Coordinates of C-alpha atoms and ligand atoms in Angstrom, one line a residue:
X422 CA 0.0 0.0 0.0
X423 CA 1.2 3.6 -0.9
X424 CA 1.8 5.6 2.1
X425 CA -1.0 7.8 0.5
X426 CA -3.1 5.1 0.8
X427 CA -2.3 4.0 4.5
X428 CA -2.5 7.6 5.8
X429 CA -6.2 7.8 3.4
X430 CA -6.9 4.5 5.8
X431 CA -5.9 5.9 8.8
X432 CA -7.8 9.3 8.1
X433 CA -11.0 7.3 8.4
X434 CA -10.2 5.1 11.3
X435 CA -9.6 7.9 13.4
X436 CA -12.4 9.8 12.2
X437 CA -14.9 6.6 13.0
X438 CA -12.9 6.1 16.7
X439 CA -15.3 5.5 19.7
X440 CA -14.5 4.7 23.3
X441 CA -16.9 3.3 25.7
X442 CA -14.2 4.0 29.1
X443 CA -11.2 6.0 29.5
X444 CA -9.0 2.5 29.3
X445 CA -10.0 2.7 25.7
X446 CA -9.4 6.0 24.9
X447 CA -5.8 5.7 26.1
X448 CA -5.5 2.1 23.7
X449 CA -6.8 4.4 20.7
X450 CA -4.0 6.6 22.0
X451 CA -1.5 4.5 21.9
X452 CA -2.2 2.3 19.1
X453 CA -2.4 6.1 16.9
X454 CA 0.2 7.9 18.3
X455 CA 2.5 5.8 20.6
X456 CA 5.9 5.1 19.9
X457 CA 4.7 1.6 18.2
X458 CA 1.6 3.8 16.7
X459 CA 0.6 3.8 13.3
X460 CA 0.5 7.2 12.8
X461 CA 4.1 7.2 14.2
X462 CA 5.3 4.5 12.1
X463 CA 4.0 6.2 9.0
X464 CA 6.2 9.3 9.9
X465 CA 9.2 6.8 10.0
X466 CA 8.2 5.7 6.3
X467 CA 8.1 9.0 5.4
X468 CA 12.0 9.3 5.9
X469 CA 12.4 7.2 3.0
X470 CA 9.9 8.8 0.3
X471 CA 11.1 10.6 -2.8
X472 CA 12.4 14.8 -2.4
X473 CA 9.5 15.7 -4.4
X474 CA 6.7 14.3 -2.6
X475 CA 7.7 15.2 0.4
X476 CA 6.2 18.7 0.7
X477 CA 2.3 17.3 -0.2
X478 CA 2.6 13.9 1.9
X479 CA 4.0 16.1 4.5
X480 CA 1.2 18.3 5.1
X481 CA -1.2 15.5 5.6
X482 CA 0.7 13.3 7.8
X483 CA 0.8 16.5 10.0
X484 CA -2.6 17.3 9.6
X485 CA -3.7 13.5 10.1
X486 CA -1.2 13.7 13.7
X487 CA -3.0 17.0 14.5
X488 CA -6.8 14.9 13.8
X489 CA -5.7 12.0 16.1
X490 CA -4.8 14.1 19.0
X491 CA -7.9 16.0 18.5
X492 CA -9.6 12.6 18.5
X493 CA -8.5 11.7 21.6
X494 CA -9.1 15.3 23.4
X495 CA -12.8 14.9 22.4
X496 CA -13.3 11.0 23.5
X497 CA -11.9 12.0 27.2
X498 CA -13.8 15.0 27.4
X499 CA -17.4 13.3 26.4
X500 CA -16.0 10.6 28.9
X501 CA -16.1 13.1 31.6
X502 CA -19.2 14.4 30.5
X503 CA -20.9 11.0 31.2
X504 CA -19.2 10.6 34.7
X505 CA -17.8 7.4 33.2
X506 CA -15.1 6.6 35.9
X507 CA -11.2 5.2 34.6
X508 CA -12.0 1.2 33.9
X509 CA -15.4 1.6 34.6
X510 CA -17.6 0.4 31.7
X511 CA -21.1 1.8 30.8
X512 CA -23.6 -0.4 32.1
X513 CA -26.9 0.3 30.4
X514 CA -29.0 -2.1 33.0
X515 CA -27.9 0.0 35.8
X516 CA -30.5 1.4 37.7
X517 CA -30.7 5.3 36.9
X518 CA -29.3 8.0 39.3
X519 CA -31.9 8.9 41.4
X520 CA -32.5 12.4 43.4
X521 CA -32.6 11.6 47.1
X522 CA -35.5 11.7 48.5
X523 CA -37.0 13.7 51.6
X524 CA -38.2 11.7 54.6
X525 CA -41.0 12.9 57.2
X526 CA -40.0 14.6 60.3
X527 CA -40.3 12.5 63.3
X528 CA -42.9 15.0 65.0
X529 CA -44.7 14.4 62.0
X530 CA -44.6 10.6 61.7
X531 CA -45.8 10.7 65.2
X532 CA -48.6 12.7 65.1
X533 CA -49.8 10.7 61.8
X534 CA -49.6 7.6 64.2
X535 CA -51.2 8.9 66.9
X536 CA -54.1 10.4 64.2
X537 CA -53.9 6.8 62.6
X538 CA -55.1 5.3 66.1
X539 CA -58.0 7.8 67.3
X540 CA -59.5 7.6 63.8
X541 CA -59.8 3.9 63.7
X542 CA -61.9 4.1 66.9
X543 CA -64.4 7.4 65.1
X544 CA -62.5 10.3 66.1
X545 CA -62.7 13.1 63.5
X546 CA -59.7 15.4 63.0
X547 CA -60.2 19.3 63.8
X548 CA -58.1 22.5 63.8
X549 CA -58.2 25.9 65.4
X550 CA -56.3 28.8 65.1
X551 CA -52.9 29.6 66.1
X552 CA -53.3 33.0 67.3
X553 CA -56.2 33.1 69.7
X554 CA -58.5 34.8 72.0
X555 CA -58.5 34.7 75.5
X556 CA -62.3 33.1 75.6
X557 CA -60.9 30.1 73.6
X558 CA -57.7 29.7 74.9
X559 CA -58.7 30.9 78.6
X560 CA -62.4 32.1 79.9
X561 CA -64.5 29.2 78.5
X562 CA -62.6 27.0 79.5
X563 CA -62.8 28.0 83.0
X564 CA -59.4 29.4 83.9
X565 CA -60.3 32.2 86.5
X566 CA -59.3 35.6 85.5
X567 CA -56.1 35.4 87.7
X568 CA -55.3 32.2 87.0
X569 CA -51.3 31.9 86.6
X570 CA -51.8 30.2 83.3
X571 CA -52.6 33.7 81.9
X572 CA -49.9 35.4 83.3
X573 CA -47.1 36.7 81.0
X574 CA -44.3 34.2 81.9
X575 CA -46.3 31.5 79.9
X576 CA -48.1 33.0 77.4
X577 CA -46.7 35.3 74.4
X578 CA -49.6 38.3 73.6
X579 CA -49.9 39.2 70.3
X580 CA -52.1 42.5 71.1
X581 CA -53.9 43.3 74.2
X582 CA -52.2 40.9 76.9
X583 CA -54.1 39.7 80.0
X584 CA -58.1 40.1 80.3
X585 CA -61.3 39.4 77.7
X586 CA -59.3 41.2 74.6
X587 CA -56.0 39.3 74.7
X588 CA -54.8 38.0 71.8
X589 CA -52.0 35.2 72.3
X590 CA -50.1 32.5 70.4
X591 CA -52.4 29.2 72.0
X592 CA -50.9 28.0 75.2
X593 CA -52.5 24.8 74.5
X594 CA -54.8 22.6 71.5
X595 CA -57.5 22.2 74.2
X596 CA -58.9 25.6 72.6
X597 CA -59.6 23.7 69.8
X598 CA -62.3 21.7 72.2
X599 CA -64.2 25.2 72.8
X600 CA -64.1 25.7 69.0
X601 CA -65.9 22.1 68.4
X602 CA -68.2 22.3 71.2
X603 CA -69.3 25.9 69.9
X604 CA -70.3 25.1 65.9
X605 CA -72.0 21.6 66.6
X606 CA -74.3 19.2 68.6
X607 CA -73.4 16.0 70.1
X608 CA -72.2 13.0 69.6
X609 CA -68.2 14.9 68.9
X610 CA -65.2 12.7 69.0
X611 CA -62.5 14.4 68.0
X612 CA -58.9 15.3 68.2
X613 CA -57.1 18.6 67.6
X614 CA -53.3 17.6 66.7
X615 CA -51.8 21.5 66.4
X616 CA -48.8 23.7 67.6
X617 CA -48.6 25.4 70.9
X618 CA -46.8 28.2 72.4
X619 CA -45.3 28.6 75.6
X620 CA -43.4 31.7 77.0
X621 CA -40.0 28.9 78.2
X622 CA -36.6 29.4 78.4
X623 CA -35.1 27.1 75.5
X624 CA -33.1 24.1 76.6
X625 CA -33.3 20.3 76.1
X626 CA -36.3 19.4 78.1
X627 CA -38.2 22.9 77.1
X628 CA -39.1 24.6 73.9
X629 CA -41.0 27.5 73.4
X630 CA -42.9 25.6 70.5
X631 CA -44.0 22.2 70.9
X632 CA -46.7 19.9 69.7
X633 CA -50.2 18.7 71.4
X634 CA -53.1 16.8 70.6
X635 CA -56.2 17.5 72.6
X636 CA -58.8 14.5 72.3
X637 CA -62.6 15.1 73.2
X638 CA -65.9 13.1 73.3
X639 CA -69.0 14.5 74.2
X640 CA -72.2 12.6 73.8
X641 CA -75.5 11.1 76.7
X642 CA -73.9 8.8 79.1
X643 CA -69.7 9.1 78.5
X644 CA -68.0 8.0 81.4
X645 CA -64.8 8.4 82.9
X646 CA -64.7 4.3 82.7
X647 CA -64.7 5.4 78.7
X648 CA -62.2 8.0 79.2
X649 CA -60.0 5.2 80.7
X650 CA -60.7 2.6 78.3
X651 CA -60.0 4.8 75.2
X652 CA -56.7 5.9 76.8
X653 CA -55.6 2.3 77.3
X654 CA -56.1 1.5 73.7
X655 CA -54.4 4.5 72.4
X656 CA -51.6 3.1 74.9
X657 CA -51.4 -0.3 73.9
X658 CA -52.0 0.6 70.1
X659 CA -49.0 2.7 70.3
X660 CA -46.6 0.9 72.7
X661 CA -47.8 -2.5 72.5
X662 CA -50.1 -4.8 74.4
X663 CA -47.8 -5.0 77.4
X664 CA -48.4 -1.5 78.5
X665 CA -49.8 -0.8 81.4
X666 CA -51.8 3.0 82.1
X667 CA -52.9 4.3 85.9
X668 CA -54.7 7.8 86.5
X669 CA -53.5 10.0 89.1
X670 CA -55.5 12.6 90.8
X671 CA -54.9 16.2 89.1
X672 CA -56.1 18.9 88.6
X673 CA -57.3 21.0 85.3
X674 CA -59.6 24.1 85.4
X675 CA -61.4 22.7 82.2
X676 CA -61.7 19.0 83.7
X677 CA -63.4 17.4 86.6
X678 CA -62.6 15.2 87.4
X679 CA -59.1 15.7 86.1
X680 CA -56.4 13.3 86.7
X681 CA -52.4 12.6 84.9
X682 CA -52.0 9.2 82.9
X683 CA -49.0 7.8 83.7
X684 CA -47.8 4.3 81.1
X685 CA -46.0 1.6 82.8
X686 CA -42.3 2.7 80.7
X687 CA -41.9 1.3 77.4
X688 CA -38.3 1.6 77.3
X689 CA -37.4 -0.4 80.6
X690 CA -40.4 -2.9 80.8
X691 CA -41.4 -1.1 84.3
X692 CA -38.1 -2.2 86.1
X693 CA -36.8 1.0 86.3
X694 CA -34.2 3.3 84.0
X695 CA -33.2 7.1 83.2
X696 CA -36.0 7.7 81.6
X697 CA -38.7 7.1 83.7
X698 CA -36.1 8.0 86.8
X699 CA -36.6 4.0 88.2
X700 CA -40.2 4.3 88.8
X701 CA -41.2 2.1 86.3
X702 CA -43.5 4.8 85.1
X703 CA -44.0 7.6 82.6
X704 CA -46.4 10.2 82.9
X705 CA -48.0 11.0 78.7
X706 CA -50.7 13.4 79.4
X707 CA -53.6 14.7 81.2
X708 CA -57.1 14.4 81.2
X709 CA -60.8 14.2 82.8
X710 CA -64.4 14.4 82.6
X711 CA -65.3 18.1 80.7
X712 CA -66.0 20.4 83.7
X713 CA -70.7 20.7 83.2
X714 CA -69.4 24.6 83.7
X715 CA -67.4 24.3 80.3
X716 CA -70.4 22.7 78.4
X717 CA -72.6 25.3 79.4
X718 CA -70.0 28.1 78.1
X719 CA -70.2 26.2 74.9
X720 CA -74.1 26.0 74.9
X721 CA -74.2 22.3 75.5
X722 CA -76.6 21.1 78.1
X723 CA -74.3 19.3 80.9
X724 CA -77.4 18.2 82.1
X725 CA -78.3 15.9 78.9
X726 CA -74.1 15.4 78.0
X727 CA -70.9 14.5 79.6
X728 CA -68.2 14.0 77.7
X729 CA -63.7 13.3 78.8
X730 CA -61.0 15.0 77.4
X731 CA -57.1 14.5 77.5
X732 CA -54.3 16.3 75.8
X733 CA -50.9 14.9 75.5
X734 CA -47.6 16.4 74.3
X735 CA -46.0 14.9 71.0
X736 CA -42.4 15.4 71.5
X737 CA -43.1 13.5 74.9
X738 CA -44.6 10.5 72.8
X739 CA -41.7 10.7 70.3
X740 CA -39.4 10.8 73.1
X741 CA -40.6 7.8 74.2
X742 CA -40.2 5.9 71.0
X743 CA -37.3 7.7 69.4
X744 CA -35.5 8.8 72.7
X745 CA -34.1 11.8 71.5
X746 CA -32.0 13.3 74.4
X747 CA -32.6 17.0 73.6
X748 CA -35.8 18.8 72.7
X749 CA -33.8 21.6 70.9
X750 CA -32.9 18.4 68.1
X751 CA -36.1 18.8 66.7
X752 CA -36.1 22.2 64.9
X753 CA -32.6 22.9 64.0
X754 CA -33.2 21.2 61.3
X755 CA -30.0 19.2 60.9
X756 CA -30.0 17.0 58.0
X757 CA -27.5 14.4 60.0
X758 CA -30.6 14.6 62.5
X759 CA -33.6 14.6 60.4
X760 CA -32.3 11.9 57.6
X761 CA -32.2 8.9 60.3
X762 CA -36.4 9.1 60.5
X763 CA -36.9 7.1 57.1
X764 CA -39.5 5.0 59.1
X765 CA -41.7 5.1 61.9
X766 CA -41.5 2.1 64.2
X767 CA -44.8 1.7 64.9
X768 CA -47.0 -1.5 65.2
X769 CA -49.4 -2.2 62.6
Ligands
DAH1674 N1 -54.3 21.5 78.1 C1 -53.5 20.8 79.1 C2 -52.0 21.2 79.0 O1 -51.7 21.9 78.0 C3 -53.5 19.3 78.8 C4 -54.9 18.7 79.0 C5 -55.1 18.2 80.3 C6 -55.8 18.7 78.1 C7 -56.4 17.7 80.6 C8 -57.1 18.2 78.4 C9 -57.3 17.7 79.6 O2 -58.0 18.1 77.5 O3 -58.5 17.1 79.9 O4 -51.3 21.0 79.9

């Protein structure tokens, strides 16, 4: 073959040169322009070709040099394009790169659970306002005007601050249970999952923002042996069937009467650990037969109703399944924090 023909040859073969990694790129390179290459080895035939020729079959060995480097510039660079990897070969069955994906905050995952368990049982889901009066948040519930609940140290005023006109952030979800009573007629299960607002220095066992959800039933004949029996499902539904509940004595202005449920503790069995400081028990919320004086403010007749209530904290629930050591955790919003909450590990 003429050395016009075998650079002619060449001229197409590196025109039609593909690489499907960066190990073949480099064998193109070589087997082009290495010192064994063939466009190397035509410039070593060209030693020998005839004065005359030289100036034409010059030019396009030069310019046939100049195409197979620019050959190889643009086979890397798509190479890096694709992310292909040196050695790594393009593997059309493997699964496509994906964004990553969000995940629900644990707050959130709890709540839905707790929702997920009163609805099963025919409690419908209501909401109230954030900012609120004081006759929702205070007065019909029967917190006497001087009540410390009211006072500054716990309760951020928007406009107005102590007394009929306040306007406040809600110090608690069980304004919600005014807000029910007030648009309907009985039978009303409910609950009201929302956030609250609480005037608190911040450190890991307080937050100025935190999470309730206030349950209600109102209807002829509830009694507290309902309230009790609802509260141990909710319990065992959410802890498991080995949990135990008891009712102490307390005392709400809304309730009577009002007691705290404690749950036997679902981290140490009931023997006894940090969290529930050895007593074997954990306290999750309050509750109590609606005070008569709180239906009538709502224009239900306490004389034809009764109806229980209870309100519980969700960070405290979380806490119990997630035991996360500091409140303050759940709103930085750390992504190292928030990313470990793929899944709620809840019973079905
Ligand atoms: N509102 C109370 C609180 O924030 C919790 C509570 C206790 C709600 C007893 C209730 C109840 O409905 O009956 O501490």
């Amino acid at each position: 073959m003429s050395l016009i023909d075998r650079i002619a040859a060449l001229e197409t073969e590196v025109e039609k040169a593909s690489a499907r990694t960066a190990d073949e790129v480099e064998q193109f390179r070589v087997s082009m322009l290495g010192r064994n290459g063939a466009v190397t080895e035509l410039f070593d035939a060209f030693k020998q070709v005839a004065a005359e020729e030289k100036r034409i079959l010059g030019q396009r060995l030069n310019q046939l040099k100049q195409a197979a480097h620019a050959r190889v510039d643009a086979l890397r660079s798509t190479m890096e394009q694709d992310g292909v990897t040196e050695g790594a070969a393009l593997d059309l069955s493997a699964p496509a790169l994906t964004e990553p994906t969000g995940s629900l905050h644990p707050i959130t995952l709890v709540r839905q659970r707790i929702v997920e368990v009163f609805s099963r049982i025919g409690f419908t889901v209501s909401q109230g306002p954030e900012v609120e009066d004081d006759l929702h948040n205070f007065g019909a519930l029967n917190f006497p005007p001087d009540h410390p609940a009211r006072d500054m140290q716990d309760t951020f005023f928007v406009s107005g601050g102590i007394g009929p006109d306040g306007m406040a952030l809600r110090t608690h979800t069980s304004s919600v249970q005014v807000r029910v009573m007030e648009g309907s007629t009985p039978p009303i299960r409910t609950i009201s999952p929302g956030r609250v607002y609480r005037n608190e220095a911040i450190s890991a066992r307080a937050h100025c923002m935190f999470h309730q959800v206030e349950g209600l039933y109102v209807d002829k004949d509830v009694s507290f042996a309902d309230l009790k029996g609802t509260l141990d499902h909710f319990a065992k539904s959410m802890f498991g069937p080995d949990v135990r509940i008891r009712l102490r004595p307390s005392y709400f202005p809304f309730t009577e009467p009002s007691a705290e449920v404690d749950m036997s503790c679902s981290i140490c069995g009931g023997s006894g650990c940090n969290i529930c400081k050895g007593s074997g028990w954990v306290e999750i919320m309050g509750c109590g037969m609606v005070d008569p004086a709180v239906l009538t403010n709502c224009d239900i007749d306490p004389t034809v109703y009764s109806g229980f209530a209870f309100g519980m904290g969700v960070e405290r629930i979380a806490q119990l399944i997630y035991r996360v050591p500091d409140l303050r955790m759940y709103w930085e919003n750390d992504m190292r924090f928030l990313e470990q909450f793929t899944a709620a590990p809840f019973r079905k």
